[in-house]
């Protein structure tokens, strides 16, 4: 599965744990994360959620081969959509802890967390345009609000990686 979950001292942890594939996310992993967020939301003992990856890698984004090998479900049934809907609608504080790369959806999900903490080794990127894709889940609206139009255009249109320090300066991270 490659998603590990735990609840300890009122914190539900969702750990992306697929280091051999740089924590690339599969359909099953999205479903597991959506289920974990929804379960945490319903659990009165949970006061906050923590989303983290492995040392040196948060997530490299979608596992493109996994997505190409599957039929495309209706958007409302897509595990990616279900995950993002659960994340966006979670009424408990969601904290992300990022070390290493957070690529594509890895950066997009950070835009919807309440707190984002990045290590000195963090590298974020939104390579949508270079992949011929449209920025997902309101990225094209949220990024300009956080960092201003010019910086947002640079990050969204060029897709170049940026450091954790830049993420803090831009308002993407705490």
Coordinates of N, CA and C in Angstrom, one line a residue:
X1 N 0.8 -1.2 0.0 CA 0.0 0.0 0.0 C 0.9 1.2 0.0
X2 N 1.8 1.3 0.9 CA 2.8 2.4 1.0 C 2.2 3.7 1.7
X3 N 1.1 3.6 2.4 CA 0.6 4.6 3.3 C 0.6 4.0 4.7
X4 N 1.2 4.7 5.6 CA 1.2 4.2 7.0 C 0.4 5.2 7.8
X5 N -0.4 4.7 8.7 CA -1.2 5.6 9.5 C -1.1 5.2 11.0
X6 N -1.2 6.2 11.8 CA -1.1 6.0 13.3 C -1.8 7.1 14.0
X7 N -2.3 6.9 15.2 CA -2.8 7.9 16.0 C -2.1 7.8 17.3
X8 N -1.5 8.9 17.8 CA -0.7 8.9 19.0 C -0.9 10.3 19.6
X9 N -1.3 10.3 20.9 CA -1.4 11.6 21.6 C -2.3 12.6 20.9
X10 N -3.3 12.2 20.3 CA -4.3 13.1 19.7 C -3.9 13.6 18.3
X11 N -2.8 13.0 17.7 CA -2.4 13.4 16.4 C -2.5 12.1 15.5
X12 N -3.2 12.3 14.4 CA -3.3 11.2 13.4 C -2.2 11.5 12.4
X13 N -1.4 10.5 12.1 CA -0.2 10.7 11.2 C -0.5 9.9 9.9
X14 N -0.3 10.5 8.8 CA -0.4 9.9 7.5 C 1.0 10.0 6.9
X15 N 1.7 8.8 6.7 CA 3.0 8.8 6.2 C 3.1 8.2 4.9
X16 N 3.6 8.9 3.9 CA 3.8 8.4 2.5 C 5.1 7.6 2.6
X17 N 5.0 6.3 2.3 CA 6.1 5.5 2.6 C 6.4 4.5 1.4
X18 N 6.8 5.1 0.3 CA 7.1 4.3 -0.9 C 8.5 4.9 -1.4
X19 N 9.5 4.8 -0.6 CA 10.8 5.5 -1.0 C 11.4 4.9 -2.3
X20 N 11.2 3.6 -2.6 CA 11.8 3.1 -3.8 C 11.3 3.7 -5.1
X21 N 10.1 4.3 -5.0 CA 9.5 5.0 -6.1 C 9.3 6.5 -5.8
X22 N 10.2 7.0 -4.9 CA 10.3 8.4 -4.5 C 8.9 8.9 -4.0
X23 N 8.2 8.0 -3.3 CA 6.9 8.3 -2.8 C 5.9 8.7 -3.8
X24 N 6.0 8.3 -5.1 CA 5.0 8.5 -6.1 C 3.7 8.0 -5.7
X25 N 2.6 8.7 -5.9 CA 1.3 8.4 -5.4 C 0.5 7.6 -6.4
X26 N 0.0 6.4 -5.9 CA -0.9 5.6 -6.8 C -2.4 5.9 -6.4
X27 N -3.3 5.3 -7.1 CA -4.7 5.4 -6.9 C -5.0 4.9 -5.5
X28 N -4.4 3.7 -5.2 CA -4.7 3.1 -3.9 C -4.2 4.0 -2.7
X29 N -3.0 4.6 -2.9 CA -2.5 5.5 -1.9 C -3.4 6.7 -1.7
X30 N -3.9 7.3 -2.7 CA -4.9 8.4 -2.6 C -6.1 8.0 -1.8
X31 N -6.6 6.8 -2.1 CA -7.8 6.3 -1.4 C -7.5 6.1 0.1
X32 N -6.3 5.5 0.4 CA -5.9 5.3 1.8 C -5.8 6.6 2.5
X33 N -5.2 7.6 1.9 CA -5.1 8.9 2.5 C -6.5 9.6 2.7
X34 N -7.3 9.5 1.8 CA -8.7 10.0 1.9 C -9.4 9.3 3.1
X35 N -9.3 8.0 3.1 CA -9.9 7.3 4.2 C -9.4 7.6 5.6
X36 N -8.0 7.8 5.6 CA -7.4 8.2 6.9 C -7.8 9.6 7.4
X37 N -7.9 10.5 6.4 CA -8.3 11.9 6.8 C -9.8 11.9 7.3
X38 N -10.6 11.2 6.6 CA -12.1 11.1 7.0 C -12.2 10.4 8.3
X39 N -11.4 9.3 8.6 CA -11.5 8.6 9.9 C -11.0 9.5 11.0
X40 N -9.9 10.3 10.7 CA -9.4 11.2 11.8 C -10.5 12.3 12.1
X41 N -11.1 12.7 11.0 CA -12.2 13.8 11.2 C -13.3 13.3 12.1
X42 N -13.6 12.0 12.0 CA -14.7 11.5 12.8 C -14.3 11.0 14.2
X43 N -13.0 10.9 14.4 CA -12.5 10.4 15.7 C -12.3 11.6 16.7
X44 N -13.1 11.6 17.7 CA -13.0 12.7 18.7 C -11.7 12.7 19.5
X45 N -11.0 11.6 19.5 CA -9.7 11.7 20.2 C -8.6 12.3 19.3
X46 N -8.8 12.5 18.1 CA -7.9 13.2 17.2 C -8.1 14.7 17.2
X47 N -7.0 15.4 17.5 CA -7.1 16.9 17.5 C -6.4 17.5 16.3
X48 N -5.5 16.8 15.7 CA -4.8 17.3 14.5 C -4.3 16.2 13.6
X49 N -4.0 16.5 12.4 CA -3.4 15.5 11.4 C -2.1 16.0 11.0
X50 N -1.2 15.0 10.8 CA 0.2 15.3 10.3 C 0.4 14.4 9.0
X51 N 0.7 15.1 7.9 CA 1.1 14.4 6.7 C 2.5 14.6 6.5
X52 N 3.2 13.4 6.3 CA 4.7 13.5 6.1 C 5.1 12.4 5.1
X53 N 6.3 12.5 4.7 CA 6.9 11.5 3.8 C 8.0 10.8 4.4
X54 N 9.0 10.4 3.7 CA 10.2 9.7 4.2 C 11.3 10.8 4.3
X55 N 12.3 10.5 5.1 CA 13.5 11.4 5.1 C 14.0 11.6 3.7
X56 N 14.1 12.8 3.2 CA 14.6 13.1 1.9 C 13.6 13.2 0.8
X57 N 12.4 12.8 1.0 CA 11.3 12.8 0.0 C 9.9 12.9 0.6
X58 N 9.2 13.9 0.3 CA 7.8 14.0 0.6 C 7.0 13.2 -0.4
X59 N 6.9 13.7 -1.6 CA 6.4 12.9 -2.7 C 6.8 13.5 -4.0
X60 N 7.1 12.6 -5.0 CA 7.4 13.0 -6.3 C 6.2 13.3 -7.2
X61 N 5.0 13.2 -6.6 CA 3.8 13.4 -7.3 C 3.1 12.1 -7.7
X62 N 2.3 12.2 -8.8 CA 1.6 11.0 -9.2 C 2.5 10.0 -9.8
X63 N 2.2 8.7 -9.6 CA 2.8 7.6 -10.3 C 2.1 7.6 -11.7
X64 N 2.7 8.2 -12.6 CA 2.1 8.3 -14.0 C 1.8 7.0 -14.6
X65 N 2.6 6.0 -14.4 CA 2.4 4.6 -15.0 C 1.1 4.0 -14.4
X66 N 0.9 4.2 -13.1 CA -0.3 3.7 -12.4 C -1.5 4.4 -13.0
X67 N -1.5 5.7 -13.2 CA -2.6 6.4 -13.7 C -2.9 6.0 -15.2
X68 N -1.9 5.8 -16.0 CA -2.0 5.5 -17.4 C -2.6 4.1 -17.5
X69 N -2.4 3.2 -16.6 CA -2.8 1.8 -16.7 C -4.3 1.6 -16.2
X70 N -4.9 2.7 -15.8 CA -6.3 2.5 -15.2 C -7.3 3.3 -16.0
X71 N -8.5 2.8 -16.0 CA -9.6 3.5 -16.6 C -9.8 4.8 -15.9
X72 N -10.2 5.8 -16.6 CA -10.5 7.1 -15.9 C -11.9 7.1 -15.3
X73 N -12.0 7.2 -14.0 CA -13.3 7.3 -13.3 C -13.9 8.7 -13.5
X74 N -15.2 8.8 -13.2 CA -15.8 10.1 -13.2 C -15.1 10.9 -12.1
X75 N -15.0 12.2 -12.2 CA -14.2 13.0 -11.3 C -14.7 12.8 -9.8
X76 N -16.0 12.7 -9.6 CA -16.5 12.5 -8.2 C -16.1 11.2 -7.6
X77 N -15.7 10.2 -8.4 CA -15.3 8.9 -7.9 C -13.8 8.7 -7.9
X78 N -13.0 9.7 -8.4 CA -11.6 9.6 -8.5 C -11.0 9.7 -7.1
X79 N -10.1 8.7 -6.8 CA -9.4 8.7 -5.4 C -8.6 10.0 -5.2
X80 N -8.1 10.6 -6.3 CA -7.4 11.9 -6.1 C -8.3 13.0 -5.6
X81 N -9.5 13.0 -6.3 CA -10.5 14.0 -5.9 C -11.0 13.7 -4.5
X82 N -11.2 12.5 -4.2 CA -11.7 12.1 -2.8 C -10.7 12.5 -1.8
X83 N -9.4 12.3 -2.1 CA -8.3 12.7 -1.2 C -8.4 14.3 -1.0
X84 N -8.3 15.0 -2.1 CA -8.3 16.4 -2.0 C -9.5 17.0 -1.3
X85 N -10.7 16.4 -1.6 CA -11.9 16.9 -0.9 C -11.8 16.6 0.6
X86 N -11.3 15.5 1.0 CA -11.2 15.2 2.4 C -10.2 16.2 3.0
X87 N -9.1 16.4 2.4 CA -8.1 17.4 2.9 C -8.7 18.8 3.0
X88 N -9.3 19.2 2.0 CA -9.9 20.6 2.0 C -11.0 20.8 3.0
X89 N -11.8 19.7 3.2 CA -12.9 19.9 4.1 C -12.7 19.4 5.5
X90 N -11.5 19.0 5.8 CA -11.1 18.5 7.2 C -11.3 19.7 8.1
X91 N -12.0 19.5 9.2 CA -12.2 20.6 10.2 C -11.2 20.6 11.3
X92 N -10.2 19.7 11.2 CA -9.2 19.7 12.2 C -7.9 20.2 11.6
X93 N -7.0 20.8 12.4 CA -5.8 21.4 11.8 C -5.0 20.3 11.1
X94 N -4.5 20.6 9.9 CA -3.7 19.6 9.1 C -2.3 20.3 9.0
X95 N -1.3 19.5 9.4 CA 0.1 20.0 9.4 C 0.8 19.1 8.4
X96 N 1.6 19.7 7.5 CA 2.5 18.9 6.6 C 3.9 19.2 7.0
X97 N 4.7 18.1 7.0 CA 6.2 18.2 7.3 C 6.9 17.7 6.1
X98 N 7.7 18.6 5.5 CA 8.3 18.3 4.2 C 9.8 18.3 4.2
X99 N 10.4 17.1 3.9 CA 11.8 17.0 3.6 C 12.0 16.6 2.2
X100 N 13.0 17.0 1.5 CA 13.2 16.6 0.2 C 12.2 17.2 -0.8
X101 N 11.9 16.4 -1.9 CA 11.0 16.9 -2.9 C 9.6 16.8 -2.6
X102 N 8.8 17.8 -3.0 CA 7.4 17.9 -3.0 C 7.0 18.3 -4.4
X103 N 6.7 17.4 -5.3 CA 6.5 17.8 -6.7 C 5.0 17.6 -7.1
X104 N 4.6 18.5 -7.9 CA 3.2 18.5 -8.5 C 2.2 18.5 -7.4
X105 N 1.4 17.4 -7.3 CA 0.4 17.3 -6.2 C 1.0 17.4 -4.8
X106 N 2.3 17.0 -4.7 CA 3.0 17.2 -3.5 C 3.0 18.6 -3.0
X107 N 3.2 19.6 -3.9 CA 3.1 21.0 -3.6 C 1.7 21.4 -3.5
X108 N 0.8 21.0 -4.4 CA -0.6 21.4 -4.4 C -1.2 21.1 -3.0
X109 N -1.0 19.9 -2.5 CA -1.7 19.6 -1.2 C -1.2 20.5 -0.1
X110 N 0.0 21.0 -0.2 CA 0.5 21.9 0.8 C -0.3 23.2 0.9
X111 N -0.8 23.6 -0.3 CA -1.6 24.8 -0.4 C -2.9 24.7 0.4
X112 N -3.3 23.5 0.7 CA -4.6 23.3 1.4 C -4.4 22.8 2.9
X113 N -3.1 22.8 3.3 CA -2.9 22.5 4.7 C -2.9 23.7 5.6
X114 N -3.1 23.6 6.9 CA -3.2 24.7 7.8 C -1.8 25.2 8.2
X115 N -0.9 24.2 8.3 CA 0.5 24.6 8.6 C 1.4 23.7 7.8
X116 N 2.5 24.3 7.2 CA 3.4 23.6 6.4 C 4.8 23.9 6.9
X117 N 5.5 22.9 7.3 CA 6.9 23.0 7.8 C 7.8 22.3 6.8
X118 N 8.9 23.0 6.4 CA 9.8 22.5 5.4 C 11.2 22.4 6.0
X119 N 12.0 21.4 5.6 CA 13.4 21.3 6.0 C 14.2 22.1 5.1
X120 N 15.5 22.3 5.5 CA 16.4 23.0 4.6 C 16.6 22.2 3.3
X121 N 16.4 20.9 3.3 CA 16.5 20.1 2.0 C 15.3 20.1 1.2
X122 N 14.2 20.7 1.6 CA 13.0 20.7 0.8 C 13.1 21.4 -0.5
X123 N 12.5 20.7 -1.5 CA 12.5 21.3 -2.9 C 11.1 21.1 -3.4
X124 N 10.4 22.2 -3.7 CA 9.0 22.2 -4.2 C 9.0 22.5 -5.6
X125 N 8.1 22.0 -6.4 CA 7.9 22.3 -7.8 C 6.5 22.0 -8.3
X126 N 6.1 22.8 -9.2 CA 4.8 22.7 -9.8 C 5.0 22.6 -11.4
X127 N 5.4 21.5 -11.9 CA 5.8 21.3 -13.3 C 4.6 21.1 -14.2
X128 N 3.5 21.6 -14.0 CA 2.3 21.3 -14.7 C 2.5 21.7 -16.2
X129 N 2.9 23.0 -16.5 CA 3.0 23.4 -17.8 C 4.0 22.6 -18.7
X130 N 5.1 22.3 -18.1 CA 6.1 21.5 -18.8 C 5.6 20.1 -19.1
X131 N 4.6 19.6 -18.3 CA 4.0 18.3 -18.6 C 2.7 18.4 -19.4
X132 N 2.4 19.6 -19.8 CA 1.2 19.8 -20.6 C -0.1 19.7 -19.8
X133 N 0.0 20.0 -18.6 CA -1.2 19.9 -17.7 C -1.6 21.3 -17.1
X134 N -2.8 21.3 -16.7 CA -3.4 22.5 -16.0 C -3.1 22.4 -14.5
X135 N -2.7 23.4 -13.8 CA -2.5 23.4 -12.4 C -3.8 22.9 -11.7
X136 N -3.7 22.0 -10.7 CA -4.8 21.3 -10.1 C -5.3 21.9 -8.9
X137 N -6.5 21.6 -8.5 CA -7.1 22.0 -7.2 C -6.9 23.4 -6.8
X138 N -7.2 24.3 -7.6 CA -7.1 25.8 -7.3 C -5.7 26.3 -7.2
X139 N -4.7 25.6 -7.6 CA -3.3 26.1 -7.5 C -3.2 27.4 -8.2
X140 N -3.8 27.5 -9.4 CA -3.6 28.8 -10.2 C -4.3 30.0 -9.5
X141 N -5.2 29.7 -8.6 CA -5.8 30.8 -7.8 C -5.1 31.0 -6.5
X142 N -4.7 29.9 -5.8 CA -4.1 30.1 -4.5 C -2.6 30.6 -4.5
X143 N -1.9 30.1 -5.5 CA -0.4 30.5 -5.6 C -0.3 32.1 -5.8
X144 N -1.0 32.7 -6.7 CA -0.9 34.2 -6.8 C -1.4 34.9 -5.5
X145 N -2.4 34.3 -4.8 CA -2.8 35.0 -3.6 C -1.7 34.9 -2.5
X146 N -1.0 33.8 -2.5 CA 0.1 33.6 -1.5 C 1.4 34.4 -1.8
X147 N 1.8 34.4 -3.1 CA 3.1 35.0 -3.5 C 3.0 36.2 -4.4
X148 N 1.9 36.6 -4.9 CA 1.8 37.7 -5.8 C 1.9 37.1 -7.2
X149 N 1.4 37.9 -8.2 CA 1.3 37.5 -9.6 C 2.6 37.1 -10.3
X150 N 3.6 38.0 -10.1 CA 4.9 37.7 -10.8 C 5.6 36.5 -10.3
X151 N 5.6 36.3 -9.0 CA 6.3 35.1 -8.5 C 5.5 33.9 -8.8
X152 N 4.2 34.0 -8.7 CA 3.3 32.9 -9.0 C 3.5 32.4 -10.5
X153 N 3.6 33.4 -11.4 CA 3.8 33.1 -12.8 C 5.1 32.3 -13.0
X154 N 6.1 32.8 -12.3 CA 7.4 32.1 -12.4 C 7.3 30.7 -11.9
X155 N 6.7 30.5 -10.8 CA 6.6 29.1 -10.2 C 5.6 28.2 -11.0
X156 N 4.5 28.7 -11.5 CA 3.5 27.9 -12.2 C 3.9 27.7 -13.7
X157 N 4.4 28.7 -14.3 CA 4.7 28.6 -15.8 C 6.0 28.0 -16.1
X158 N 7.0 28.3 -15.2 CA 8.4 27.7 -15.5 C 8.5 26.3 -14.8
X159 N 7.8 26.2 -13.7 CA 7.9 24.9 -13.0 C 9.2 24.5 -12.3
X160 N 10.1 25.5 -12.2 CA 11.4 25.2 -11.6 C 11.3 24.9 -10.1
X161 N 12.0 24.0 -9.6 CA 12.0 23.7 -8.2 C 12.4 25.0 -7.4
X162 N 11.9 25.1 -6.2 CA 12.3 26.1 -5.3 C 12.5 25.6 -3.9
X163 N 13.4 26.2 -3.1 CA 13.8 25.7 -1.8 C 12.7 25.9 -0.8
X164 N 13.0 25.2 0.3 CA 12.1 25.4 1.5 C 12.1 26.9 2.0
X165 N 13.3 27.5 1.9 CA 13.5 28.9 2.3 C 12.6 29.8 1.4
X166 N 12.6 29.5 0.1 CA 11.8 30.3 -0.8 C 10.3 30.1 -0.5
X167 N 10.0 28.8 -0.2 CA 8.6 28.5 0.2 C 8.1 29.3 1.4
X168 N 8.9 29.5 2.3 CA 8.6 30.3 3.5 C 8.4 31.8 3.1
X169 N 9.4 32.3 2.3 CA 9.4 33.7 1.8 C 8.1 33.9 1.0
X170 N 7.7 32.9 0.2 CA 6.5 33.1 -0.6 C 5.2 32.9 0.1
X171 N 5.2 32.4 1.3 CA 4.0 32.2 2.0 C 3.4 30.8 1.8
X172 N 4.1 29.9 1.2 CA 3.6 28.5 1.0 C 3.9 27.7 2.3
X173 N 4.9 28.0 3.0 CA 5.2 27.3 4.2 C 5.4 28.3 5.4
X174 N 5.3 27.7 6.6 CA 5.5 28.5 7.8 C 6.9 28.8 8.1

